[in-house]
Short mmCIF file of C-alpha atoms in Angstrom, two decimals:
data_model
loop_
_atom_site.label_atom_id
_atom_site.label_comp_id
_atom_site.label_asym_id
_atom_site.label_seq_id
_atom_site.Cartn_x
_atom_site.Cartn_y
_atom_site.Cartn_z
CA MET A 21 23.72 14.26 -11.95
CA TYR A 22 23.99 14.39 -15.73
CA ARG A 23 25.24 12.23 -18.59
CA LEU A 24 27.28 13.53 -21.52
CA LEU A 25 27.94 12.11 -25.00
CA ILE A 26 30.83 13.48 -27.11
CA VAL A 27 30.44 12.81 -30.84
CA ASP A 28 33.41 13.48 -33.14
CA ASP A 29 34.91 11.44 -35.94
CA GLU A 30 38.41 12.43 -34.83
CA ALA A 31 39.30 10.29 -31.80
CA ILE A 32 42.05 12.66 -30.66
CA ILE A 33 39.60 15.56 -30.44
CA ALA A 34 36.88 13.52 -28.70
CA ASN A 35 39.36 12.16 -26.17
CA GLY A 36 40.87 15.60 -25.73
CA ILE A 37 37.48 17.11 -24.84
CA LYS A 38 36.83 14.27 -22.38
CA ALA A 39 40.20 14.84 -20.68
CA SER A 40 40.06 18.63 -20.78
CA MET A 41 38.18 19.19 -17.53
CA ASN A 42 36.95 17.70 -14.28
CA TRP A 43 33.38 16.87 -15.29
CA LYS A 44 32.26 16.14 -11.74
CA CYS A 45 32.70 19.84 -10.96
CA VAL A 46 29.78 20.55 -13.29
CA PHE A 47 27.80 17.51 -12.00
CA VAL A 48 28.47 15.34 -15.05
CA THR A 49 28.99 11.80 -13.77
CA SER A 50 29.12 9.88 -17.06
CA VAL A 51 31.05 10.81 -20.21
CA SER A 52 30.81 8.59 -23.32
CA ILE A 53 32.29 8.91 -26.82
CA ALA A 54 30.93 8.08 -30.27
CA HIS A 55 32.78 8.61 -33.57
CA ASN A 56 29.84 8.84 -35.96
CA ALA A 57 26.06 9.25 -36.05
CA ARG A 58 25.38 5.50 -36.10
CA GLN A 59 27.45 4.92 -32.96
CA ALA A 60 25.79 7.90 -31.29
CA LYS A 61 22.31 6.51 -31.95
CA GLU A 62 23.38 3.15 -30.52
CA LYS A 63 24.73 4.91 -27.43
CA PHE A 64 21.44 6.74 -26.96
CA MET A 65 19.50 3.50 -27.24
CA GLU A 66 21.71 1.95 -24.56
CA GLN A 67 21.59 4.98 -22.27
CA PRO A 68 19.94 8.33 -23.14
CA PHE A 69 22.01 11.44 -22.42
CA ASP A 70 21.28 14.84 -20.93
CA ILE A 71 23.89 16.66 -23.04
CA MET A 72 25.58 16.03 -26.38
CA ILE A 73 28.73 17.79 -27.59
CA CYS A 74 28.72 17.13 -31.31
CA ASP A 75 30.90 17.87 -34.32
CA ILE A 76 28.91 19.18 -37.27
CA GLU A 77 30.97 17.77 -40.14
CA MET A 78 31.32 13.98 -40.02
CA PRO A 79 31.72 11.53 -42.92
CA GLN A 80 28.79 9.21 -42.05
CA GLY A 81 26.10 11.82 -41.40
CA SER A 82 26.31 15.40 -40.16
CA GLY A 83 25.91 16.44 -36.57
CA LEU A 84 22.91 18.55 -37.57
CA GLU A 85 21.12 15.48 -38.93
CA LEU A 86 22.03 13.54 -35.79
CA PHE A 87 20.60 16.27 -33.55
CA GLU A 88 17.36 16.29 -35.55
CA TRP A 89 17.02 12.55 -34.75
CA VAL A 90 17.90 13.14 -31.10
CA LYS A 91 15.29 15.90 -30.73
CA ALA A 92 12.64 13.61 -32.20
CA HIS A 93 13.44 10.71 -29.86
CA TYR A 94 14.99 12.38 -26.79
CA PRO A 95 13.54 15.92 -26.72
CA HIS A 96 15.14 16.83 -23.37
CA THR A 97 18.72 16.34 -24.59
CA GLU A 98 20.66 19.61 -24.93
CA CYS A 99 23.35 20.04 -27.59
CA ILE A 100 26.58 22.04 -27.99
CA PHE A 101 27.89 22.04 -31.57
CA ILE A 102 31.60 22.26 -32.38
CA THR A 103 33.11 22.82 -35.82
CA CYS A 104 36.33 23.86 -37.55
CA HIS A 105 34.54 26.39 -39.80
CA ALA A 106 32.73 29.56 -38.81
CA ASP A 107 30.00 28.93 -41.35
CA PHE A 108 26.91 31.13 -40.91
CA ALA A 109 24.63 28.53 -42.48
CA TYR A 110 25.77 25.97 -39.92
CA ALA A 111 25.26 28.39 -37.05
CA LYS A 112 21.81 29.35 -38.30
CA LYS A 113 20.71 25.72 -38.64
CA ALA A 114 22.12 24.85 -35.20
CA LEU A 115 20.15 27.68 -33.63
CA GLN A 116 16.99 26.65 -35.50
CA LEU A 117 17.32 23.14 -34.06
CA GLY A 118 17.60 24.59 -30.59
CA SER A 119 21.25 23.96 -29.78
CA PHE A 120 22.57 25.71 -26.69
CA GLU A 121 25.87 26.88 -28.11
CA TYR A 122 28.00 26.87 -31.26
CA LEU A 123 31.78 26.67 -30.60
CA LEU A 124 34.82 26.68 -32.86
CA LYS A 125 37.58 24.08 -32.60
CA PRO A 126 39.81 23.88 -30.76
CA VAL A 127 37.56 24.70 -27.81
CA PRO A 128 39.49 26.39 -24.97
CA HIS A 129 39.16 24.62 -21.64
CA ASP A 130 37.88 27.67 -19.73
CA GLU A 131 35.34 28.50 -22.45
CA LEU A 132 33.96 24.94 -22.44
CA GLU A 133 33.74 24.92 -18.65
CA LEU A 134 31.86 28.23 -18.65
CA VAL A 135 29.42 27.01 -21.31
CA MET A 136 28.84 23.73 -19.48
CA THR A 137 28.19 25.52 -16.18
CA LYS A 138 25.58 27.75 -17.81
CA LEU A 139 23.99 24.80 -19.59
CA ILE A 140 23.76 22.66 -16.43
CA LYS A 141 22.13 25.56 -14.59
CA LYS A 142 19.64 26.01 -17.44
CA ILE A 143 18.81 22.30 -17.51
CA ARG A 144 18.32 22.11 -13.76
CA GLU A 145 16.08 25.17 -13.55
CA GLU A 146 14.02 24.24 -16.59
CA ARG A 147 13.54 20.66 -15.47
CA GLU A 148 12.56 21.65 -11.94
CA ALA A 149 9.99 24.14 -13.22
CA ALA A 150 8.73 21.82 -15.96
CA GLY A 151 8.62 18.91 -13.54
CA ARG A 152 6.39 20.82 -11.12
CA GLU A 153 4.03 21.85 -13.92
CA THR A 154 3.97 18.37 -15.42
CA GLU A 155 3.33 16.73 -12.06
CA ARG A 156 0.42 19.10 -11.39
CA PHE A 157 -0.95 18.30 -14.84
CA TRP A 158 -1.08 14.56 -14.14
CA GLN A 159 -2.49 15.14 -10.65
CA ASP A 160 -5.26 17.23 -12.22
CA VAL A 161 -5.90 14.47 -14.76
CA LEU A 162 -6.24 11.85 -12.00
CA ASN A 163 -8.44 14.15 -9.91
CA GLN A 164 -10.62 14.90 -12.99
CA ALA A 165 -9.81 18.62 -12.83
CA ILE A 166 -8.83 18.19 -16.49
CA PRO A 167 -11.39 16.26 -18.60
CA SER A 168 -10.15 13.00 -20.09
CA ARG A 169 -10.65 14.22 -23.65
CA LEU A 170 -7.66 14.51 -25.94
CA ASP A 171 -8.54 18.02 -27.19
CA SER A 172 -9.02 19.32 -23.64
CA MET A 173 -5.76 17.77 -22.48
CA MET A 174 -3.81 19.08 -25.48
CA GLU A 175 -5.18 22.56 -24.83
CA VAL A 176 -3.72 22.47 -21.30
CA ILE A 177 -0.48 20.89 -22.54
CA ASP A 178 0.00 23.64 -25.13
CA LYS A 179 -0.90 26.39 -22.68
CA LYS A 180 1.57 25.13 -20.07
CA ARG A 181 4.17 24.22 -22.72
CA LEU A 182 4.50 20.70 -21.42
CA PRO A 183 6.87 18.35 -23.32
CA TYR A 184 4.07 16.27 -24.88
CA VAL A 185 2.63 16.00 -28.39
CA ARG A 186 -0.63 14.51 -29.63
CA SER A 187 0.99 11.34 -30.99
CA MET A 188 2.60 10.34 -27.69
CA GLU A 189 1.38 7.48 -25.54
CA PHE A 190 2.07 6.89 -21.86
CA ILE A 191 2.83 4.06 -19.46
CA PRO A 192 1.86 4.64 -15.79
CA VAL A 193 3.92 2.84 -13.14
CA VAL A 194 2.40 2.96 -9.65
CA ILE A 195 4.91 2.54 -6.81
CA SER A 196 3.07 1.16 -3.79
CA ILE A 197 4.82 1.48 -0.42
CA SER A 198 4.12 -1.79 1.39
CA HIS A 199 5.80 -1.11 4.73
CA TRP A 200 8.90 0.24 6.47
CA ASP A 201 11.25 -1.85 8.58
CA LYS A 202 10.65 0.41 11.57
CA SER A 203 7.90 2.69 12.80
CA LEU A 204 8.18 6.28 11.58
CA SER A 205 7.01 9.55 13.06
CA VAL A 206 5.16 12.02 10.84
CA ARG A 207 8.38 13.98 10.39
CA ASP A 208 10.35 10.83 9.58
CA GLU A 209 7.73 9.82 7.01
CA GLN A 210 8.15 13.16 5.25
CA LEU A 211 11.94 12.81 5.18
CA MET A 212 11.79 9.22 3.96
CA GLU A 213 9.28 10.13 1.25
CA TYR A 214 11.73 12.80 0.05
CA ALA A 215 14.57 10.26 0.06
CA LEU A 216 12.40 7.72 -1.76
CA ARG A 217 11.53 10.21 -4.47
CA ASN A 218 15.19 11.22 -4.90
CA ALA A 219 16.18 7.56 -5.25
CA LEU A 220 13.44 7.05 -7.85
CA GLU A 221 14.69 10.10 -9.75
CA GLU A 222 18.35 9.04 -9.65
CA ILE A 223 17.95 5.34 -10.41
CA VAL A 224 14.93 5.09 -12.69
CA VAL A 225 14.13 8.44 -14.28
CA ARG A 226 17.04 10.86 -14.60
CA GLY A 227 19.08 10.70 -17.79
CA THR A 228 17.35 7.58 -19.00
CA PHE A 229 13.85 8.12 -20.34
CA ASN A 230 11.32 10.87 -20.86
CA ALA A 231 9.39 10.38 -17.62
CA GLN A 232 7.70 12.30 -14.82
CA ILE A 233 7.33 11.40 -11.13
CA VAL A 234 3.87 12.14 -9.72
CA ARG A 235 2.90 12.03 -6.05
CA ILE A 236 -0.51 10.41 -5.55
CA ASN A 237 -0.46 10.37 -1.73
CA SER A 238 1.85 9.28 1.12
CA GLU A 239 1.47 5.62 0.15
CA TYR A 240 1.72 5.87 -3.63
CA LEU A 241 4.03 7.47 -6.18
CA MET A 242 3.64 7.18 -9.93
CA VAL A 243 6.07 7.43 -12.82
CA VAL A 244 4.61 8.39 -16.19
CA PHE A 245 6.82 7.13 -19.03
CA VAL A 246 6.39 8.73 -22.44
CA ARG A 247 6.41 6.49 -25.49
CA ASP A 248 6.38 7.72 -29.07
CA LYS A 249 4.69 5.65 -31.76
CA VAL A 250 7.73 6.08 -34.04
CA PHE A 251 9.95 3.94 -31.79
CA SER A 252 11.17 0.74 -33.42
CA LEU A 253 10.60 -2.76 -32.04
CA GLU A 254 14.27 -2.85 -31.07
CA GLU A 255 13.92 0.39 -29.13
CA GLU A 256 10.75 -0.84 -27.44
CA GLY A 257 12.46 -4.06 -26.40
CA TYR A 258 15.33 -2.08 -24.95
CA PHE A 259 12.95 0.22 -23.08
CA TRP A 260 11.10 -2.59 -21.31
CA LYS A 261 14.26 -4.51 -20.46
CA GLU A 262 16.05 -1.42 -19.18
CA VAL A 263 13.25 0.21 -17.21
CA ILE A 264 12.25 -3.04 -15.47
CA SER A 265 15.90 -3.63 -14.59
CA ARG A 266 16.16 -0.12 -13.15
CA CYS A 267 12.97 -0.59 -11.13
CA ASN A 268 14.38 -3.79 -9.64
CA THR A 269 17.58 -1.90 -8.75
CA PHE A 270 15.47 0.83 -7.17
CA ILE A 271 13.54 -1.71 -5.08
CA GLY A 272 16.78 -3.34 -3.90
CA GLY A 273 18.29 0.02 -2.95
CA CYS A 274 15.18 1.03 -1.00
CA ASN A 275 15.26 -2.28 0.88
CA GLN A 276 18.93 -1.95 1.78
CA TYR A 277 19.37 1.75 2.47
CA LEU A 278 15.92 3.11 3.38
CA GLY A 279 14.34 0.07 5.04
CA CYS A 280 11.40 0.45 2.67
CA HIS A 281 9.52 -2.38 0.96
CA LEU A 282 7.48 -1.61 -2.13
CA VAL A 283 6.10 -2.84 -5.43
CA CYS A 284 6.30 -1.29 -8.91
CA TYR A 285 3.11 -1.96 -10.90
CA PHE A 286 3.35 -1.30 -14.64
CA GLY A 287 0.15 -0.32 -16.42
CA LYS A 288 -0.53 -0.66 -20.12
CA GLN A 289 0.60 1.84 -22.76
CA VAL A 290 -2.29 4.17 -23.57
CA PRO A 291 -2.92 7.59 -25.19
CA ALA A 292 -3.20 10.63 -22.93
CA HIS A 293 -7.01 10.70 -22.74
CA GLU A 294 -7.09 7.07 -21.50
CA MET A 295 -4.54 7.58 -18.71
CA ARG A 296 -7.00 8.28 -15.88
CA LYS A 297 -9.01 5.16 -16.68
CA MET A 298 -5.82 3.08 -16.90
CA VAL A 299 -4.51 4.41 -13.57
CA GLU A 300 -7.88 3.84 -11.85
CA GLU A 301 -7.93 0.27 -13.12
CA LEU A 302 -4.33 -0.22 -12.03
CA MET A 303 -4.99 1.29 -8.56
CA THR A 304 -7.99 -1.00 -8.06
CA PHE A 305 -5.73 -3.94 -8.80
CA VAL A 306 -2.94 -2.56 -6.57
CA LYS A 307 -5.19 -1.97 -3.57
CA ASN A 308 -6.46 -5.55 -3.70
CA GLN A 309 -2.94 -7.03 -3.50
CA VAL A 310 -1.67 -7.98 -0.06
CA ASN A 311 0.91 -10.62 -0.84
CA ILE A 312 3.15 -8.94 -3.40
CA VAL A 313 6.20 -7.06 -2.12
CA ASP A 314 9.62 -6.03 -3.45
CA ARG A 315 8.70 -6.97 -7.00
CA VAL A 316 7.98 -5.51 -10.41
CA ILE A 317 4.51 -6.49 -11.67
CA CYS A 318 3.22 -5.91 -15.20
CA TYR A 319 -0.54 -5.50 -14.97
CA ASP A 320 -2.68 -7.91 -16.90
CA ALA A 321 -6.42 -8.50 -16.71
CA ASN A 322 -5.67 -12.20 -16.15
CA LEU A 323 -4.21 -11.31 -12.73
CA ARG A 324 -7.56 -10.19 -11.36
CA GLY A 325 -8.70 -13.57 -10.07
CA GLU A 326 -8.03 -14.26 -6.40
CA GLY A 327 -5.73 -17.11 -5.36
CA GLN A 328 -7.09 -20.25 -3.71
CA ILE A 329 -7.13 -19.93 0.10
CA PRO A 330 -7.07 -23.01 2.39
CA LEU A 331 -9.77 -23.51 5.02
CA THR A 332 -8.97 -22.00 8.39
CA PRO A 333 -8.96 -24.54 11.32
CA LEU A 334 -10.90 -22.18 13.60
CA HIS A 335 -12.77 -25.00 15.38
CA ILE A 336 -9.44 -26.53 16.43
CA TRP A 337 -8.11 -23.20 17.67
CA SER A 338 -11.33 -22.61 19.59
CA GLU A 339 -10.94 -25.92 21.39
CA LEU A 340 -7.28 -25.19 22.18
CA ILE A 341 -8.27 -21.83 23.69
CA LYS A 342 -10.90 -23.53 25.86
CA GLN A 343 -8.21 -25.91 27.07
CA GLY A 344 -5.89 -23.01 27.89
CA ASN A 345 -3.38 -23.75 25.08
CA MET A 346 -3.23 -20.16 23.88
CA ARG A 347 0.49 -20.31 23.01
CA GLN A 348 -0.14 -23.23 20.70
CA VAL A 349 -2.82 -21.21 18.93
CA ILE A 350 -0.35 -18.32 18.50
CA ASN A 351 2.21 -20.64 16.88
CA GLU A 352 -0.31 -22.48 14.70
CA SER A 353 -2.03 -19.30 13.48
CA HIS A 354 1.34 -17.73 12.62
CA GLN A 355 2.41 -20.81 10.65
CA PHE A 356 -0.97 -21.02 8.94
CA LEU A 357 -0.82 -17.40 7.78
CA ASP A 358 2.82 -17.87 6.76
CA SER A 359 1.60 -20.36 4.18
CA TRP A 360 -0.59 -17.61 2.70
CA LYS A 361 2.54 -15.69 1.71
CA GLN A 362 3.09 -18.24 -1.06
CA ILE A 363 -0.37 -17.71 -2.59
CA ASP A 364 -0.19 -15.83 -5.87
CA ASN A 365 -2.55 -12.88 -6.19
CA LEU A 366 -3.90 -13.08 -2.65
CA GLY A 367 -6.59 -10.41 -2.36
CA VAL A 368 -7.79 -8.15 0.43
CA ARG A 369 -11.13 -9.98 0.56
CA GLY A 370 -9.34 -13.16 1.68
CA LEU A 371 -7.73 -11.34 4.61
CA GLN A 372 -11.01 -9.66 5.49
CA ARG A 373 -12.84 -12.99 5.60
CA PHE A 374 -10.15 -14.46 7.86
CA TYR A 375 -10.30 -11.37 10.10
CA GLN A 376 -14.07 -11.57 10.49
CA ASN A 377 -14.13 -15.33 11.12
CA PHE A 378 -11.23 -15.22 13.56
CA LEU A 379 -12.78 -12.33 15.48
CA GLN A 380 -16.12 -14.12 15.68
CA MET A 381 -14.40 -17.27 16.94
CA MET A 382 -12.47 -15.32 19.60
CA LEU A 383 -15.52 -13.46 20.88
CA TYR A 384 -17.63 -16.60 21.13
CA THR A 385 -14.89 -18.76 22.66
CA LEU A 386 -13.92 -16.22 25.28
CA GLN A 387 -17.54 -15.62 26.18
CA GLN A 388 -17.90 -19.34 26.71
CA HIS A 389 -14.84 -19.05 28.89
CA GLY A 390 -16.52 -16.37 30.97
CA LEU A 391 -14.52 -13.44 29.60
CA ARG A 392 -15.85 -10.13 28.28
CA ALA A 393 -14.21 -9.38 24.92
CA ASP A 394 -14.92 -5.63 25.13
CA GLU A 395 -12.67 -5.42 28.21
CA ILE A 396 -9.85 -7.37 26.57
CA PHE A 397 -9.75 -6.13 22.98
CA SER A 398 -10.71 -2.45 23.17
CA ASP A 399 -7.30 -1.40 21.73
CA HIS A 400 -7.18 -4.12 19.07
CA LEU A 401 -10.64 -3.25 17.74
CA ALA A 402 -9.89 0.46 17.29
CA PRO A 403 -10.78 1.55 13.70
CA ALA A 404 -7.16 2.30 12.73
CA LYS A 405 -5.96 -1.14 13.84
CA VAL A 406 -8.87 -2.90 12.20
CA LEU A 407 -8.04 -1.18 8.92
CA ALA A 408 -4.30 -1.93 9.21
CA ALA A 409 -4.90 -5.61 10.06
CA THR A 410 -5.96 -6.50 6.52
CA ARG A 411 -3.29 -4.58 4.60
CA SER A 412 -0.92 -7.54 4.40
CA VAL A 413 -0.40 -11.06 5.72
CA LYS A 414 2.28 -9.73 8.08
CA ASP A 415 -0.10 -7.10 9.49
CA LEU A 416 -2.76 -9.78 9.97
CA GLN A 417 -0.26 -12.04 11.75
CA ASP A 418 0.68 -9.19 14.09
CA TRP A 419 -2.97 -8.42 14.83
CA VAL A 420 -3.84 -12.09 15.56
CA LYS A 421 -0.81 -12.43 17.83
CA GLY A 422 -1.76 -9.22 19.65
CA MET A 423 -5.33 -10.46 20.18
CA LEU A 424 -4.20 -13.80 21.59
CA GLU A 425 -1.53 -12.28 23.82
CA ALA A 426 -4.04 -9.78 25.21
CA ALA A 427 -6.36 -12.69 26.04
CA ILE A 428 -3.49 -14.53 27.77
CA VAL A 429 -2.64 -11.52 29.93
CA HIS A 430 -6.28 -11.01 30.90
CA MET A 431 -6.82 -14.66 31.72
CA GLN A 432 -3.68 -14.83 33.84
CA LYS A 433 -4.72 -11.69 35.68
CA LEU A 434 -8.14 -13.14 36.43
CA ASP A 435 -6.65 -16.43 37.53
CA SER A 436 -4.43 -14.66 40.05
CA ASN A 437 -7.10 -12.28 41.41
CA GLU A 438 -10.38 -14.20 41.32
CA SER A 439 -11.61 -16.83 43.70
CA VAL A 440 -13.38 -19.93 42.39
CA ILE A 441 -16.77 -18.50 43.47
CA GLU A 442 -16.09 -15.20 41.62
CA LYS A 443 -15.17 -17.15 38.47
CA ILE A 444 -18.39 -19.16 38.69
CA LYS A 445 -20.48 -16.01 39.15
CA ARG A 446 -18.76 -14.24 36.24
CA TYR A 447 -19.24 -17.24 33.96
CA ILE A 448 -22.94 -17.41 34.88
CA ALA A 449 -23.40 -13.65 34.31
CA LEU A 450 -21.92 -13.85 30.80
CA ASN A 451 -23.89 -16.94 29.79
CA LEU A 452 -27.38 -16.43 31.22
CA ASP A 453 -28.88 -16.90 27.74
CA GLN A 454 -27.12 -20.27 27.33
CA GLU A 455 -27.57 -23.69 28.86
CA LEU A 456 -25.81 -23.58 32.24
CA SER A 457 -25.27 -27.12 33.42
CA ARG A 458 -23.06 -28.04 36.37
CA GLN A 459 -20.70 -29.80 33.96
CA TYR A 460 -20.16 -26.70 31.82
CA ILE A 461 -19.39 -24.62 34.91
CA ALA A 462 -17.08 -27.29 36.30
CA ASP A 463 -15.16 -27.50 32.99
CA TYR A 464 -14.69 -23.76 33.04
CA VAL A 465 -13.20 -23.58 36.55
CA GLY A 466 -11.34 -26.88 36.20
CA LEU A 467 -13.01 -28.66 39.15
CA SER A 468 -15.47 -31.55 39.47
CA PRO A 469 -19.25 -30.81 39.35
CA ASP A 470 -19.85 -32.24 42.82
CA TYR A 471 -17.09 -30.13 44.35
CA ILE A 472 -18.28 -26.82 42.88
CA VAL A 473 -21.88 -27.51 44.01
CA LYS A 474 -20.74 -28.07 47.60
CA LEU A 475 -18.28 -25.16 47.55
CA PHE A 476 -20.80 -22.72 46.09
CA LYS A 477 -23.49 -23.69 48.66
CA LYS A 478 -21.01 -23.32 51.47
CA GLU A 479 -19.74 -19.89 50.37
CA THR A 480 -23.03 -18.28 49.22
CA GLY A 481 -25.78 -20.16 51.04
CA LEU A 482 -27.42 -20.85 47.64
CA SER A 483 -27.32 -23.81 45.35
CA VAL A 484 -25.87 -23.17 41.89
CA SER A 485 -29.26 -23.71 40.25
CA ASP A 486 -30.99 -21.30 42.67
CA TYR A 487 -28.33 -18.66 42.03
CA ILE A 488 -28.73 -19.06 38.26
CA LEU A 489 -32.51 -18.68 38.56
CA THR A 490 -32.13 -15.59 40.78
CA GLU A 491 -29.77 -13.96 38.25
CA ARG A 492 -32.06 -14.79 35.35
CA ILE A 493 -35.11 -13.29 37.05
CA LYS A 494 -33.07 -10.22 38.03
CA LEU A 495 -32.02 -9.67 34.41
CA ALA A 496 -35.57 -10.33 33.17
CA LYS A 497 -36.96 -7.68 35.54
CA GLU A 498 -34.40 -5.16 34.28
CA LEU A 499 -35.23 -5.86 30.63
CA LEU A 500 -38.98 -5.62 31.28
CA ALA A 501 -38.62 -2.36 33.16
CA ARG A 502 -36.10 -0.59 30.89
CA THR A 503 -36.78 -1.84 27.36
CA ASP A 504 -39.74 -2.34 25.04
CA THR A 505 -38.60 -5.72 23.71
CA THR A 506 -41.28 -8.39 23.66
CA VAL A 507 -41.74 -10.67 26.65
CA SER A 508 -40.89 -13.63 24.38
CA ASN A 509 -37.53 -12.07 23.57
CA VAL A 510 -36.92 -11.35 27.24
CA ALA A 511 -37.51 -15.02 27.98
CA LEU A 512 -34.95 -16.04 25.34
CA ALA A 513 -32.43 -13.46 26.58
CA VAL A 514 -32.42 -15.02 30.04
CA GLY A 515 -32.22 -18.64 28.92
CA PHE A 516 -35.89 -19.75 28.71
CA CYS A 517 -36.88 -21.33 25.41
CA ASN A 518 -40.48 -21.87 26.54
CA PHE A 519 -42.46 -18.66 27.01
CA SER A 520 -45.18 -20.26 29.15
CA TYR A 521 -42.61 -21.83 31.47
CA PHE A 522 -40.84 -18.48 31.82
CA SER A 523 -44.12 -16.75 32.72
CA THR A 524 -44.90 -19.41 35.31
CA ILE A 525 -41.44 -19.18 36.93
CA PHE A 526 -41.47 -15.39 36.83
CA LYS A 527 -44.87 -15.17 38.55
CA LYS A 528 -43.73 -17.64 41.16
CA GLU A 529 -40.61 -15.58 41.95
CA VAL A 530 -42.02 -12.04 41.57
CA ALA A 531 -45.69 -12.63 42.50
CA MET A 532 -46.92 -11.13 39.22
CA THR A 533 -46.77 -12.03 35.54
CA PRO A 534 -44.16 -10.43 33.28
CA GLN A 535 -46.88 -8.25 31.71
CA GLU A 536 -48.12 -7.09 35.11
CA TYR A 537 -44.56 -6.31 36.20
CA ARG A 538 -43.91 -4.23 33.07
CA ARG A 539 -47.21 -2.36 33.53
CA ALA A 540 -46.23 -1.54 37.09
CA GLU A 541 -42.75 -0.34 36.08
CA GLN A 542 -43.80 1.35 32.83
CA PRO A 543 -47.42 2.53 33.23
CA GLY A 544 -47.73 3.86 29.66
CA MET A 545 -46.18 0.80 27.95
CA LYS A 546 -48.30 -1.07 25.41
CA LEU A 547 -48.03 -4.75 26.31
CA CYS A 548 -46.47 -7.11 23.77
CA LYS A 549 -46.21 -10.84 24.20
#
């Protein structure tokens, strides 16, 4: 869609041109009128135009002078000149300035429609071709295929005839896709990326500023805005106000119609040869943000510091899990992480620390509870899920909830299938390197110490302490026979802090010392205490 400005000091002619045809048929969606060069410049500053139909002879500045100003500030604007006089000097100057056509008043309706159709086709084809070349140029800059030296970059720009000059500076805006409201297939992702790019083109870029959309990857787009040093403070103020407003509109539209949540990060204005460094610095900042969504952020070095994170009550959650209050832990952890959404500049490192500490707490607590974490969390510890868990607070909340719910399901399944004796044996097997008192075992199965001692003796013919010793010696024999770890470490691995005591007990049970047993099982093994 294209925007048109009609400039003529005679209102009847300007209005007549506006009313002479159905502009939507040639994809012109906005038609504005100015009656002199000053008004035209003000219109451009409010809203740049794709096409200008301009009278040459006007009392407050000629159309030729106006077009010279337009070409300097808005080089992509095309122009059709109209005049009452077939003056060769006018026609020559218009062609020198690069106007598309030179028409005599009054302009017949069918002639204007034909000229506009040809011009729109030219604009579309040129912009599509130039856009592809320009996008590849910036991708090559970011990938260091083009050296970040001004002379090298200008050489490529001149060779490819890109719409840049040496004096121009650039503002990179990285659009980071935070998440989608629903899961997408690979095909859906491709379609939505296409829709996202079209929305960015329509709302932010097209017909407004000299800018280029650049695809970085499936998670990031970039808009490169061109700024010329000759712009006035007034024009600069308008640019920032307008482009930020358009980015906010773009974000709102993506939320509502595409189910996409994103952030627009504005970098600093820099010359061409500093763009790669600026984008790298901006991307480092972007990738460390996990708590910013659906906002426009202007990058500043002062934003680098990480927000203050409250201490995590992991010891309380651990105790609640031991008591079987897993649902309470789910609710409390969700509420706790919800509070993180209000922390300004929350970084990835904060989420990673929480992830590591929470995982460590879960593994230790469940082991104390007699559960094997590798059986419960195999899906949740897959590399892809581990990586996704620390992308945002919401992703971390989902991962924590999934971990806790998996533990609930496993515990309920064990409770329904295992007998008390099986639970005791499993708890002992998982905690042979720990202190195994009757009270600890009783707390785990939820029965009194005296009752479990009697029940275990009745069902197995062994006392609990004899069974624990048998299992420890069995594990010690396996470690001695199949590994080269020191005998001291074997003793620790099966719950004996005192090496001499372990050796004494082992000899009593096996009729040989640990060293003699290893020598018998591994004849070539060099003995280590």
